[in-house]
Tab-separated table of N, CA and C in Angstrom:
chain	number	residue	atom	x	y	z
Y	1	UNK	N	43.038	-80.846	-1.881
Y	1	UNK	CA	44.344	-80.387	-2.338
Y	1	UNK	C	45.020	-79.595	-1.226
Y	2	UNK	N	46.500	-79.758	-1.059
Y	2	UNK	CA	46.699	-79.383	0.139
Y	2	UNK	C	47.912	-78.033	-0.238
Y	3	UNK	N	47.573	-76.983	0.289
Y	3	UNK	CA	48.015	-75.731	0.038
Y	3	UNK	C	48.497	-75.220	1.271
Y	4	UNK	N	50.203	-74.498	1.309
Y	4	UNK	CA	50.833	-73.845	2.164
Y	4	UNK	C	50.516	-72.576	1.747
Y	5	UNK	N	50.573	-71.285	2.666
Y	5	UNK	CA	50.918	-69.858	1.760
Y	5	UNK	C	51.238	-69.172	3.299
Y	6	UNK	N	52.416	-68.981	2.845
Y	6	UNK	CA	53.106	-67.831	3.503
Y	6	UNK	C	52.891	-66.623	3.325
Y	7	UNK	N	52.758	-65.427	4.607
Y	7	UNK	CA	52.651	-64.189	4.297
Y	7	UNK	C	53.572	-63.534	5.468
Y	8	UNK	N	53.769	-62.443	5.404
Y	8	UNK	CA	54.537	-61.716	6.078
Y	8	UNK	C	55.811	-61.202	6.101
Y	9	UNK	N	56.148	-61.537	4.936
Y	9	UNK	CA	57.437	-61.364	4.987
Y	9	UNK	C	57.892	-59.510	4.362
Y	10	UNK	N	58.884	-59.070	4.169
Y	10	UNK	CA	59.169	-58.020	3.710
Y	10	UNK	C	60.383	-57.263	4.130
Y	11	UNK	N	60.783	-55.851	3.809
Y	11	UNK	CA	61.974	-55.386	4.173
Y	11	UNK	C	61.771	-54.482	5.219
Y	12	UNK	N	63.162	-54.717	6.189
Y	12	UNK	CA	63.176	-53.944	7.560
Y	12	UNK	C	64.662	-53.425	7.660
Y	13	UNK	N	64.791	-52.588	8.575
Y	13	UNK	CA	66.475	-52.592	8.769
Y	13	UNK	C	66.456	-53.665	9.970
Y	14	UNK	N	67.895	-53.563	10.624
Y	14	UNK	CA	68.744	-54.568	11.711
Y	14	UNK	C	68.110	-54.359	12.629
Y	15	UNK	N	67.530	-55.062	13.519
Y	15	UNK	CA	67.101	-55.062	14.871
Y	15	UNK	C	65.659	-54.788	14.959
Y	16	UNK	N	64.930	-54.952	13.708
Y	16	UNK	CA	63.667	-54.709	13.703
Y	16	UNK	C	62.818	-56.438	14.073
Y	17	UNK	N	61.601	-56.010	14.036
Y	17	UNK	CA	61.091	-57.566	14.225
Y	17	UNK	C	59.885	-57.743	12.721
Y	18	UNK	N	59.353	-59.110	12.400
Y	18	UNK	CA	58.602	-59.605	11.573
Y	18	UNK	C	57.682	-60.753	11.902
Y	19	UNK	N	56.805	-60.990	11.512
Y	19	UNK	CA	55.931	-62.247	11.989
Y	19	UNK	C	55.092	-62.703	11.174
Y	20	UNK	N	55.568	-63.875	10.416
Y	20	UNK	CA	55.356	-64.626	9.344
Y	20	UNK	C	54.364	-65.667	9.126
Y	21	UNK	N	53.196	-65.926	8.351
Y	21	UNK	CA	52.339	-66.811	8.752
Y	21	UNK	C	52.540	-67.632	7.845
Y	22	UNK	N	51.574	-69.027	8.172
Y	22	UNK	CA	51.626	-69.968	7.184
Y	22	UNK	C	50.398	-70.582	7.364
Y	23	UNK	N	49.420	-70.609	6.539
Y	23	UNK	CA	48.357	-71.012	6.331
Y	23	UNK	C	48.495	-72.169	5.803
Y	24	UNK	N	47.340	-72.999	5.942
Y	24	UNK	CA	47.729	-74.370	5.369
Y	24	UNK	C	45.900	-74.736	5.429
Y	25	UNK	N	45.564	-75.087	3.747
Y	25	UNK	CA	44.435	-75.508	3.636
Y	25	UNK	C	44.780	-76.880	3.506
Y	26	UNK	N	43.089	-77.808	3.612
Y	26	UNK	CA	43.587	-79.549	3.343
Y	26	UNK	C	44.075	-80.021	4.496
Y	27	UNK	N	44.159	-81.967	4.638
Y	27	UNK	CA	44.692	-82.413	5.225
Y	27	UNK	C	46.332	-82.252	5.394
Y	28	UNK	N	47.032	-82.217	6.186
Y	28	UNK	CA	48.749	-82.265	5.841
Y	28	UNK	C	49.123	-82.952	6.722
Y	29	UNK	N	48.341	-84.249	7.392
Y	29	UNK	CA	48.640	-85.049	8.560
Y	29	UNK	C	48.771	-84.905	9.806
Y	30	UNK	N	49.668	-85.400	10.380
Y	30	UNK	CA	50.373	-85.216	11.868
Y	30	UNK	C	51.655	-85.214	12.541
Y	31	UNK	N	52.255	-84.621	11.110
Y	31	UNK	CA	53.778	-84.610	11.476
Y	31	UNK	C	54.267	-83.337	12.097
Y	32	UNK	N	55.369	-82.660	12.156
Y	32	UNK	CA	55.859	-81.617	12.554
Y	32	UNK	C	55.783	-80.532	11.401
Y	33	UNK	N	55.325	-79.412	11.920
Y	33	UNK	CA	55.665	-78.069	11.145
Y	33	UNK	C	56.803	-76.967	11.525
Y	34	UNK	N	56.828	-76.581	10.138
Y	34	UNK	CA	58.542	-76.396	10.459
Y	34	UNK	C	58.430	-75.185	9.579
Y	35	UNK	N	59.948	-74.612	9.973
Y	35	UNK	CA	60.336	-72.931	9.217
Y	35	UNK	C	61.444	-73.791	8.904
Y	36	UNK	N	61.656	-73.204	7.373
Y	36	UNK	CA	63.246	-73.404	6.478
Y	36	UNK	C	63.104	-71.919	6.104
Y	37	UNK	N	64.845	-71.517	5.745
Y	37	UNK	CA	65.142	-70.253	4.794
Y	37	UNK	C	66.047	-70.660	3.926
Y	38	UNK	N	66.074	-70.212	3.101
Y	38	UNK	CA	67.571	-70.190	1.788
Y	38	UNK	C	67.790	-68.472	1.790
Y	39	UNK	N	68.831	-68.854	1.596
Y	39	UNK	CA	69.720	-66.991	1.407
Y	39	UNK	C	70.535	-67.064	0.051
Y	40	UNK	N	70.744	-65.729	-0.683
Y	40	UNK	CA	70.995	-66.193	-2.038
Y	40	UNK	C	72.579	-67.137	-2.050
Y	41	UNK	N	72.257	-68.108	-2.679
Y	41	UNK	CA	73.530	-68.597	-3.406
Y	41	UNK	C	73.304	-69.664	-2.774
Y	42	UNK	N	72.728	-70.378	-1.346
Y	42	UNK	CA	73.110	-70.952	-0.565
Y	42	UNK	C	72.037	-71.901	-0.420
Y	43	UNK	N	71.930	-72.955	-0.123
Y	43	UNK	CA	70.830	-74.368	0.385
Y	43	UNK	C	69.875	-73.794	1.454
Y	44	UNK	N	68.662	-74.395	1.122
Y	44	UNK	CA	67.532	-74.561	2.318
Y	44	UNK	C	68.139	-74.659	4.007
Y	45	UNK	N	68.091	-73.891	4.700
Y	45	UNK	CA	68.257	-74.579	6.120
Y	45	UNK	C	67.461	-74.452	7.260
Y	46	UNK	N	67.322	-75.503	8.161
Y	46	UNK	CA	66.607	-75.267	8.944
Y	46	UNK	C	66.375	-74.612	10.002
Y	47	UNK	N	65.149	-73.933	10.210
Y	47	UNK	CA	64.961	-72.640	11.575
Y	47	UNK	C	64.499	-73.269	12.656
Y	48	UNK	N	63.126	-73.868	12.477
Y	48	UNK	CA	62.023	-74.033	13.757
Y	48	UNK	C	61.356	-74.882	13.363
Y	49	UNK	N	60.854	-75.741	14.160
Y	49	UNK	CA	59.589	-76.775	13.962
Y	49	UNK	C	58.771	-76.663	15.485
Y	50	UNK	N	57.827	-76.543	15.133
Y	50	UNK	CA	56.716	-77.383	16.069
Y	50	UNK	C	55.682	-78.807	15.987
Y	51	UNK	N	55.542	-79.040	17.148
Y	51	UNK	CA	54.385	-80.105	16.969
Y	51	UNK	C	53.225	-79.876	16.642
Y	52	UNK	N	52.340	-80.798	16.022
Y	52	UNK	CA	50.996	-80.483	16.091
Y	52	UNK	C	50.168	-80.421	17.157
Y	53	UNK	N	50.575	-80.722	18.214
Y	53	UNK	CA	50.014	-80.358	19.499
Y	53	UNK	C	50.807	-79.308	20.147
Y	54	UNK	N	51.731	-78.720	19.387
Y	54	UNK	CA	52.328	-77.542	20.311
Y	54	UNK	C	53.079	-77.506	21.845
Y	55	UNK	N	53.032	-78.960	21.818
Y	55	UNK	CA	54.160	-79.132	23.132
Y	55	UNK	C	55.565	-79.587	23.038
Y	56	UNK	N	55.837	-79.723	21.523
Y	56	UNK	CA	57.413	-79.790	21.137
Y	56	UNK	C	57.364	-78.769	20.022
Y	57	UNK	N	58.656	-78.140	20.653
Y	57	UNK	CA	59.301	-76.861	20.147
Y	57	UNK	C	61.117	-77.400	19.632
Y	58	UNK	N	61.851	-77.579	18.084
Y	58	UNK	CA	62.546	-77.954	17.492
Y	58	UNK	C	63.444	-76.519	17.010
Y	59	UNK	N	64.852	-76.298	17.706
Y	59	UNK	CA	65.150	-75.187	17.285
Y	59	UNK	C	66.689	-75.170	17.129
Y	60	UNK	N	67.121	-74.022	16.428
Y	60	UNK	CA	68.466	-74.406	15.809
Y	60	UNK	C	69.774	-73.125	17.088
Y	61	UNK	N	70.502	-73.483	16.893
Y	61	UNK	CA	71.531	-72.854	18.022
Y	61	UNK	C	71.334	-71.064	17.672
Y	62	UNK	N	71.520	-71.221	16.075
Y	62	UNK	CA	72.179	-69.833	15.749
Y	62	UNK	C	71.290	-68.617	15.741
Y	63	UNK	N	69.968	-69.222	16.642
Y	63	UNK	CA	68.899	-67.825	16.149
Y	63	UNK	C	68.957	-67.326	17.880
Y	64	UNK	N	69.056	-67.879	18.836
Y	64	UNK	CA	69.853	-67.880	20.306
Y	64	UNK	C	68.655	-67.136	20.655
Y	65	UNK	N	67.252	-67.726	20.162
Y	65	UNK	CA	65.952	-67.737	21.043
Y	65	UNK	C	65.450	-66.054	20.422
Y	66	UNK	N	65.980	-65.826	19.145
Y	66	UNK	CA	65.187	-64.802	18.393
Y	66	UNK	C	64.159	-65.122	18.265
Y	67	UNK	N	63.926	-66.137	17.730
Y	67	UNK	CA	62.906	-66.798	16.760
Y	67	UNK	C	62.158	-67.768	17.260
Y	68	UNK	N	61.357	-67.440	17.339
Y	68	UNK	CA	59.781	-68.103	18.310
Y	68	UNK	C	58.765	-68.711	17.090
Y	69	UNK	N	58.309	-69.607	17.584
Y	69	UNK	CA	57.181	-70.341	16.495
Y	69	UNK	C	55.949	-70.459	17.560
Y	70	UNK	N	54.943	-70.597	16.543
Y	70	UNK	CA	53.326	-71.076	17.374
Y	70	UNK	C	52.531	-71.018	16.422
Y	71	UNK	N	51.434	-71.946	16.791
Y	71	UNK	CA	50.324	-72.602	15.887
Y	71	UNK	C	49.118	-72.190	16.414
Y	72	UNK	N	47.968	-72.245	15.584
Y	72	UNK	CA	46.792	-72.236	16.329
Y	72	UNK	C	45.934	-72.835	15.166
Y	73	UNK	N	45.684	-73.836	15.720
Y	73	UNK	CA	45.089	-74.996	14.929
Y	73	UNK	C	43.795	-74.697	15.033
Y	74	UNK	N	43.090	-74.079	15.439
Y	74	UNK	CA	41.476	-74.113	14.670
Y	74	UNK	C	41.476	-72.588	13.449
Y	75	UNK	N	42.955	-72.316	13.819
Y	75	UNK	CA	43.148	-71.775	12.479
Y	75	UNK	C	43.933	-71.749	10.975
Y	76	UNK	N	44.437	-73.391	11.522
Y	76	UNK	CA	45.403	-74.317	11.127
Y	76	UNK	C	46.310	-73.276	10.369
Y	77	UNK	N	47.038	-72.596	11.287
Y	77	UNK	CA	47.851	-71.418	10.961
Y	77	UNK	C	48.938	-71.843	11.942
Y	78	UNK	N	50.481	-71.435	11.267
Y	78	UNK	CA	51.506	-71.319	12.124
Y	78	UNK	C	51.966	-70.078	11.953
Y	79	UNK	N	53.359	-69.372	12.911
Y	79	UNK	CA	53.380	-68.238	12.909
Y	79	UNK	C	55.059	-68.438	13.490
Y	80	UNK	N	55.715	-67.689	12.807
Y	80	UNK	CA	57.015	-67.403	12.877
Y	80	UNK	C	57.592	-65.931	13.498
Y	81	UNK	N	57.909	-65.514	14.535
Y	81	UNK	CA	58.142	-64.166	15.167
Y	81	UNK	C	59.462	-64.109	15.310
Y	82	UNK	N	60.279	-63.174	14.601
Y	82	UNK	CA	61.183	-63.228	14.408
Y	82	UNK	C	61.459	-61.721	14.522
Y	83	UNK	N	62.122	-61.633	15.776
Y	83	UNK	CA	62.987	-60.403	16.878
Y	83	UNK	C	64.621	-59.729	16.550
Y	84	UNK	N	65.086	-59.242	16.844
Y	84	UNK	CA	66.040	-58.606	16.655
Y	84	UNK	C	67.138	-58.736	15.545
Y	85	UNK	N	66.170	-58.736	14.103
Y	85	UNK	CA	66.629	-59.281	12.762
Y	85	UNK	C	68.029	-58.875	12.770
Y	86	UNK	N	68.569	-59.747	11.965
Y	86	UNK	CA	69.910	-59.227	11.368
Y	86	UNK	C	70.205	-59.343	9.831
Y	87	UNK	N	71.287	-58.475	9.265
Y	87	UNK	CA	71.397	-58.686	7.988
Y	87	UNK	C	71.380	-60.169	6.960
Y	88	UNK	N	72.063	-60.987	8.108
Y	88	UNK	CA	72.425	-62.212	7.562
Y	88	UNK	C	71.058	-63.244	7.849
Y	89	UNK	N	69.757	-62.575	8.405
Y	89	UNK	CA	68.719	-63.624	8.313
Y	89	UNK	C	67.838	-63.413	6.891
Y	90	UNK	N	68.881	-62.393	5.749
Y	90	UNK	CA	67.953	-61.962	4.403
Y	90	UNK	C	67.740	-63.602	3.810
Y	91	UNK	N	66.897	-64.055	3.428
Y	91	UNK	CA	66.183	-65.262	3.023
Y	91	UNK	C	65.119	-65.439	2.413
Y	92	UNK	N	64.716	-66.450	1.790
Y	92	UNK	CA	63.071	-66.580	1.510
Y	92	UNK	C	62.829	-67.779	2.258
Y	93	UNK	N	62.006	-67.872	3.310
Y	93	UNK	CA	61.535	-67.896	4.551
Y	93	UNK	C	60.028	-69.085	3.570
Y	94	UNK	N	60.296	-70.424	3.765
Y	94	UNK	CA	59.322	-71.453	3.252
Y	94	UNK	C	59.025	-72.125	5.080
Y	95	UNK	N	57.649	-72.526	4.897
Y	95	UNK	CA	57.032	-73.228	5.849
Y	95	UNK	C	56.669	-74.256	5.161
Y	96	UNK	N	56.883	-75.682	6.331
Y	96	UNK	CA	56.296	-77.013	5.665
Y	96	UNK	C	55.869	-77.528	6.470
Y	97	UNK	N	55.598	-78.454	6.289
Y	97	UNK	CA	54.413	-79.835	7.039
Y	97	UNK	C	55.236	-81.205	6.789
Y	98	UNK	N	55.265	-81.883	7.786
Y	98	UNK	CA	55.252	-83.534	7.420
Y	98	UNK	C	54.172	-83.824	7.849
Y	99	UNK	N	53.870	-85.303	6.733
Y	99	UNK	CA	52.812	-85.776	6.823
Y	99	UNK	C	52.987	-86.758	8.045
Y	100	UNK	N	53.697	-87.305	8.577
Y	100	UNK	CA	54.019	-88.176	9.529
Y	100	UNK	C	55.022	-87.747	10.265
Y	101	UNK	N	54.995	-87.758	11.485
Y	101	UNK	CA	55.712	-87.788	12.844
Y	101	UNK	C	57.406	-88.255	11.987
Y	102	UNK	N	58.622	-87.293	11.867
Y	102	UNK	CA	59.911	-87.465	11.484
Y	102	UNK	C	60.514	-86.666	11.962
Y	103	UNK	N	61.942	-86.924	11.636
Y	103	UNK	CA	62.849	-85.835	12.473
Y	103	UNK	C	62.595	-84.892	11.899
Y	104	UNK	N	62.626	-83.700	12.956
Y	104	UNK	CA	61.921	-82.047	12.732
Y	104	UNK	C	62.909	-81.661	11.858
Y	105	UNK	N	64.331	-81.439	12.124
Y	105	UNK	CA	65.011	-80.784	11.339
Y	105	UNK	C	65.656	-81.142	9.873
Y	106	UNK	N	65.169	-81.731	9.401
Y	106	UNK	CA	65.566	-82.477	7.937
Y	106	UNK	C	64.514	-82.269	7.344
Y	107	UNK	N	65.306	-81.518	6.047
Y	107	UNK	CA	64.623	-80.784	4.997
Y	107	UNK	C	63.593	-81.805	4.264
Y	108	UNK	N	64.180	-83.338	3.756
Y	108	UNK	CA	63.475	-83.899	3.224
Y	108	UNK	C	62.152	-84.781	3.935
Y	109	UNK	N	61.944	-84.679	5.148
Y	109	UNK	CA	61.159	-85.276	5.674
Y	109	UNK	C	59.723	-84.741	5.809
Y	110	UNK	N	59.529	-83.494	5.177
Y	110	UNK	CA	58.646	-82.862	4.890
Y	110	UNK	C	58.113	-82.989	3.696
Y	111	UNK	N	56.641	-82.946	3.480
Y	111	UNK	CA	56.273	-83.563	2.345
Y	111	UNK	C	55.367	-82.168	1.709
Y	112	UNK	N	54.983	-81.175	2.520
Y	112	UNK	CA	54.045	-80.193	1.776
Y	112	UNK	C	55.071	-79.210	1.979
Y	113	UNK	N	55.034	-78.193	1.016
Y	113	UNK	CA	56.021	-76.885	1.569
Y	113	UNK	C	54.877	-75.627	0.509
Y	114	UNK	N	55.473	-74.441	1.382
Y	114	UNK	CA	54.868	-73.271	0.757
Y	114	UNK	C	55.651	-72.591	-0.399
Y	115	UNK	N	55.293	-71.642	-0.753
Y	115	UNK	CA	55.658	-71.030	-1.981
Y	115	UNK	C	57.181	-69.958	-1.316
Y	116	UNK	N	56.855	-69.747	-0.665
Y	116	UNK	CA	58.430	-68.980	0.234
Y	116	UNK	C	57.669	-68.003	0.156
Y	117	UNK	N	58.113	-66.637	1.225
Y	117	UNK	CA	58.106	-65.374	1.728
Y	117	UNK	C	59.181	-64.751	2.430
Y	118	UNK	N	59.976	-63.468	0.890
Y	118	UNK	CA	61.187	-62.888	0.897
Y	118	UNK	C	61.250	-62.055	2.021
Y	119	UNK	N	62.610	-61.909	2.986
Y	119	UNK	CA	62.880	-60.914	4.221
Y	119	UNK	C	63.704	-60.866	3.850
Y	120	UNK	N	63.958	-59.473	3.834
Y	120	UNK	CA	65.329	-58.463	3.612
Y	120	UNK	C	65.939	-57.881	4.453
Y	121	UNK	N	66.954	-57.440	5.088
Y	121	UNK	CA	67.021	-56.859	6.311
Y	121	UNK	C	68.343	-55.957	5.938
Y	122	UNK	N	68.096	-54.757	5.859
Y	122	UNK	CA	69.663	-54.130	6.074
Y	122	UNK	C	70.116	-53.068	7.379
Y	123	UNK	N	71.592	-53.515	6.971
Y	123	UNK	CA	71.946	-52.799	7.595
Y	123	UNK	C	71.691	-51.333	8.255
């Protein structure tokens, strides 16, 4: 049975940092692992993906190299480091898996996802 669980998440003020894990028991293939957030009111979107070999790194304009990802597969753990927070990154912060090699940044191409882990950030 294949299980995500996120930890790390919690409340900080602006400009603080956080570093988010994602455990993953079970097979979950060989696709890309990836960070999504939703913020209230608003759709899933995408943050970060990596490869399962860790030599492709998948990243979105608006985090302007805050937000760092890395894996360490004999602890089949990923890890989300996330630097000079801002108010507007408040979210619940889900990690997923594709089971097969797909485009990193599309929500549906992921087939396992975690339970989410809430970050708050104020002002």
């Amino acid at each position: 049975q294949v299980q995500l669980v996120e930890s790390g998440g919690g409340s900080v003020q602006a400009g603080a940092s956080l570093k988010l894990s994602c455990a993953a028991s079970g097979s979950t293939g060989s696709g890309y692992m990836g960070w999504f957030r939703q913020a209230p009111g608003q759709g899933r979107e995408f943050v970060i993906a990596i490869s399962r070999n860790g030599l492709e790194i998948y990243n979105t304009y608006w985090n302007k190299g805050r937000f760092t990802i890395s894996s360490d597969n004999a602890k089949n753990t990923m890890y989300l480091q996330m630097n000079s927070l801002k108010p507007e990154d408040t979210a619940i912060y889900y990690c997923a898996h594709q089971s097969t090699p797909d485009v990193a940044g599309l929500e549906r191409t992921y087939a396992y996802w975690g339970q989410g882990t809430q970050v708050t950030v104020s002002s």
